[in-house]
Amino acid sequence: MKIGEVLQVIADCPQSFRSVPEEAIKHGYQLLTEPKKVGQDIYFYIKVVK
């Protein structure tokens, strides 16, 4: 992915609510919004910043 692009991640594992944002930030990416739960799915929007 290129700088500025946004990745949408859809997960259904309850642990991902915490682990996906932690790993994104740990690797230098930006979490654009708080995770959003829709039914069993959790949506994440992650921006490439480096």
Short mmCIF file of N, CA, C and O in Angstrom, two decimals:
data_model
loop_
_atom_site.label_atom_id
_atom_site.label_comp_id
_atom_site.label_asym_id
_atom_site.label_seq_id
_atom_site.Cartn_x
_atom_site.Cartn_y
_atom_site.Cartn_z
N MET A 1 0.84 -1.18 0.00
CA MET A 1 0.00 0.00 0.00
C MET A 1 0.88 1.24 0.00
O MET A 1 2.02 1.21 0.46
N LYS A 2 0.31 2.32 -0.48
CA LYS A 2 1.05 3.58 -0.57
C LYS A 2 0.65 4.51 0.57
O LYS A 2 -0.44 4.40 1.13
N ILE A 3 1.54 5.45 0.87
CA ILE A 3 1.26 6.44 1.91
C ILE A 3 -0.03 7.17 1.57
O ILE A 3 -0.26 7.57 0.42
N GLY A 4 -0.89 7.31 2.57
CA GLY A 4 -2.16 8.00 2.40
C GLY A 4 -3.33 7.09 2.11
O GLY A 4 -4.48 7.49 2.25
N GLU A 5 -3.06 5.86 1.69
CA GLU A 5 -4.16 4.92 1.41
C GLU A 5 -4.76 4.43 2.72
O GLU A 5 -4.10 4.40 3.75
N VAL A 6 -6.04 4.05 2.64
CA VAL A 6 -6.77 3.58 3.82
C VAL A 6 -7.17 2.13 3.61
O VAL A 6 -7.71 1.76 2.56
N LEU A 7 -6.89 1.32 4.59
CA LEU A 7 -7.24 -0.09 4.59
C LEU A 7 -8.45 -0.30 5.48
O LEU A 7 -8.47 0.16 6.63
N GLN A 8 -9.46 -0.98 4.96
CA GLN A 8 -10.62 -1.36 5.77
C GLN A 8 -10.41 -2.81 6.18
O GLN A 8 -10.21 -3.67 5.33
N VAL A 9 -10.44 -3.05 7.49
CA VAL A 9 -10.31 -4.40 8.01
C VAL A 9 -11.64 -4.77 8.65
O VAL A 9 -12.19 -4.00 9.44
N ILE A 10 -12.15 -5.96 8.31
CA ILE A 10 -13.38 -6.46 8.90
C ILE A 10 -13.03 -7.76 9.61
O ILE A 10 -12.50 -8.68 9.00
N ALA A 11 -13.30 -7.79 10.91
CA ALA A 11 -12.98 -8.96 11.72
C ALA A 11 -14.21 -9.41 12.49
O ALA A 11 -15.12 -8.61 12.73
N ASP A 12 -14.22 -10.69 12.86
CA ASP A 12 -15.34 -11.19 13.66
C ASP A 12 -14.89 -11.81 14.98
O ASP A 12 -15.67 -12.38 15.71
N CYS A 13 -13.62 -11.66 15.28
CA CYS A 13 -13.06 -12.17 16.52
C CYS A 13 -13.13 -11.07 17.59
O CYS A 13 -12.59 -9.98 17.38
N PRO A 14 -13.76 -11.33 18.72
CA PRO A 14 -13.86 -10.31 19.77
C PRO A 14 -12.51 -9.74 20.22
O PRO A 14 -12.42 -8.57 20.56
N GLN A 15 -11.46 -10.55 20.19
CA GLN A 15 -10.14 -10.08 20.60
C GLN A 15 -9.57 -9.03 19.65
O GLN A 15 -8.72 -8.24 20.03
N SER A 16 -10.05 -9.03 18.42
CA SER A 16 -9.52 -8.08 17.44
C SER A 16 -9.88 -6.64 17.81
O SER A 16 -9.21 -5.70 17.38
N PHE A 17 -10.91 -6.45 18.61
CA PHE A 17 -11.31 -5.11 19.04
C PHE A 17 -10.14 -4.39 19.71
O PHE A 17 -9.98 -3.19 19.58
N ARG A 18 -9.31 -5.15 20.40
CA ARG A 18 -8.15 -4.57 21.06
C ARG A 18 -6.87 -4.79 20.26
O ARG A 18 -6.05 -3.89 20.12
N SER A 19 -6.70 -5.99 19.71
CA SER A 19 -5.42 -6.34 19.08
C SER A 19 -5.16 -5.62 17.76
O SER A 19 -4.01 -5.25 17.49
N VAL A 20 -6.18 -5.42 16.93
CA VAL A 20 -5.94 -4.76 15.63
C VAL A 20 -5.45 -3.32 15.83
O VAL A 20 -4.43 -2.94 15.26
N PRO A 21 -6.13 -2.49 16.64
CA PRO A 21 -5.61 -1.13 16.85
C PRO A 21 -4.20 -1.12 17.47
O PRO A 21 -3.35 -0.32 17.05
N GLU A 22 -3.95 -2.00 18.43
CA GLU A 22 -2.63 -2.05 19.06
C GLU A 22 -1.55 -2.36 18.03
O GLU A 22 -0.50 -1.71 18.01
N GLU A 23 -1.79 -3.35 17.18
CA GLU A 23 -0.80 -3.74 16.18
C GLU A 23 -0.63 -2.67 15.11
O GLU A 23 0.49 -2.42 14.66
N ALA A 24 -1.71 -2.04 14.70
CA ALA A 24 -1.61 -0.98 13.69
C ALA A 24 -0.73 0.15 14.20
O ALA A 24 0.18 0.61 13.49
N ILE A 25 -0.99 0.60 15.41
CA ILE A 25 -0.21 1.70 15.99
C ILE A 25 1.23 1.27 16.21
O ILE A 25 2.16 2.03 15.93
N LYS A 26 1.42 0.05 16.69
CA LYS A 26 2.76 -0.48 16.95
C LYS A 26 3.61 -0.46 15.68
O LYS A 26 4.81 -0.22 15.73
N HIS A 27 2.98 -0.69 14.53
CA HIS A 27 3.72 -0.75 13.27
C HIS A 27 3.72 0.57 12.51
O HIS A 27 4.13 0.64 11.36
N GLY A 28 3.25 1.64 13.18
CA GLY A 28 3.37 2.97 12.60
C GLY A 28 2.22 3.42 11.73
O GLY A 28 2.36 4.38 10.98
N TYR A 29 1.09 2.73 11.80
CA TYR A 29 -0.08 3.14 11.03
C TYR A 29 -1.02 3.95 11.92
O TYR A 29 -0.87 3.97 13.13
N GLN A 30 -1.97 4.61 11.30
CA GLN A 30 -2.89 5.47 12.04
C GLN A 30 -4.29 4.87 12.00
O GLN A 30 -4.81 4.56 10.93
N LEU A 31 -4.90 4.72 13.16
CA LEU A 31 -6.28 4.27 13.25
C LEU A 31 -7.15 5.50 13.05
O LEU A 31 -7.09 6.44 13.82
N LEU A 32 -7.96 5.52 11.98
CA LEU A 32 -8.72 6.72 11.64
C LEU A 32 -9.94 6.93 12.52
O LEU A 32 -10.32 8.07 12.78
N THR A 33 -10.59 5.86 12.93
CA THR A 33 -11.78 5.95 13.77
C THR A 33 -11.73 4.86 14.82
O THR A 33 -10.95 3.91 14.70
N GLU A 34 -12.55 4.99 15.81
CA GLU A 34 -12.68 3.91 16.79
C GLU A 34 -13.29 2.70 16.08
O GLU A 34 -14.09 2.87 15.14
N PRO A 35 -12.93 1.49 16.50
CA PRO A 35 -13.55 0.31 15.89
C PRO A 35 -15.07 0.38 16.01
O PRO A 35 -15.60 0.84 17.01
N LYS A 36 -15.76 -0.05 14.95
CA LYS A 36 -17.22 -0.01 14.94
C LYS A 36 -17.76 -1.42 14.83
O LYS A 36 -17.40 -2.15 13.90
N LYS A 37 -18.60 -1.81 15.76
CA LYS A 37 -19.18 -3.15 15.76
C LYS A 37 -20.55 -3.12 15.10
O LYS A 37 -21.41 -2.32 15.46
N VAL A 38 -20.73 -3.98 14.10
CA VAL A 38 -22.00 -4.12 13.39
C VAL A 38 -22.34 -5.61 13.38
O VAL A 38 -21.69 -6.39 12.67
N GLY A 39 -23.29 -5.98 14.20
CA GLY A 39 -23.58 -7.41 14.36
C GLY A 39 -22.37 -8.08 14.97
O GLY A 39 -21.86 -7.64 16.00
N GLN A 40 -21.88 -9.14 14.33
CA GLN A 40 -20.68 -9.82 14.83
C GLN A 40 -19.40 -9.25 14.24
O GLN A 40 -18.31 -9.59 14.68
N ASP A 41 -19.53 -8.41 13.23
CA ASP A 41 -18.35 -7.86 12.56
C ASP A 41 -17.86 -6.59 13.24
O ASP A 41 -18.64 -5.79 13.74
N ILE A 42 -16.54 -6.42 13.22
CA ILE A 42 -15.91 -5.22 13.75
C ILE A 42 -15.14 -4.58 12.60
O ILE A 42 -14.33 -5.23 11.94
N TYR A 43 -15.40 -3.30 12.35
CA TYR A 43 -14.78 -2.57 11.24
C TYR A 43 -13.69 -1.65 11.76
O TYR A 43 -13.90 -0.91 12.73
N PHE A 44 -12.55 -1.69 11.07
CA PHE A 44 -11.41 -0.84 11.39
C PHE A 44 -11.00 -0.10 10.12
O PHE A 44 -11.04 -0.69 9.03
N TYR A 45 -10.60 1.14 10.26
CA TYR A 45 -10.08 1.92 9.14
C TYR A 45 -8.68 2.39 9.52
O TYR A 45 -8.52 3.15 10.47
N ILE A 46 -7.71 1.90 8.77
CA ILE A 46 -6.30 2.12 9.11
C ILE A 46 -5.63 2.84 7.95
O ILE A 46 -5.71 2.40 6.80
N LYS A 47 -4.93 3.93 8.25
CA LYS A 47 -4.26 4.74 7.23
C LYS A 47 -2.77 4.48 7.23
O LYS A 47 -2.13 4.42 8.29
N VAL A 48 -2.22 4.35 6.05
CA VAL A 48 -0.78 4.17 5.89
C VAL A 48 -0.13 5.54 5.99
O VAL A 48 -0.48 6.45 5.24
N VAL A 49 0.77 5.71 6.95
CA VAL A 49 1.40 7.01 7.15
C VAL A 49 2.91 6.97 6.92
O VAL A 49 3.56 7.99 6.96
N LYS A 50 3.45 5.79 6.69
CA LYS A 50 4.91 5.74 6.40
C LYS A 50 5.21 4.70 5.37
O LYS A 50 4.43 3.91 4.99
#
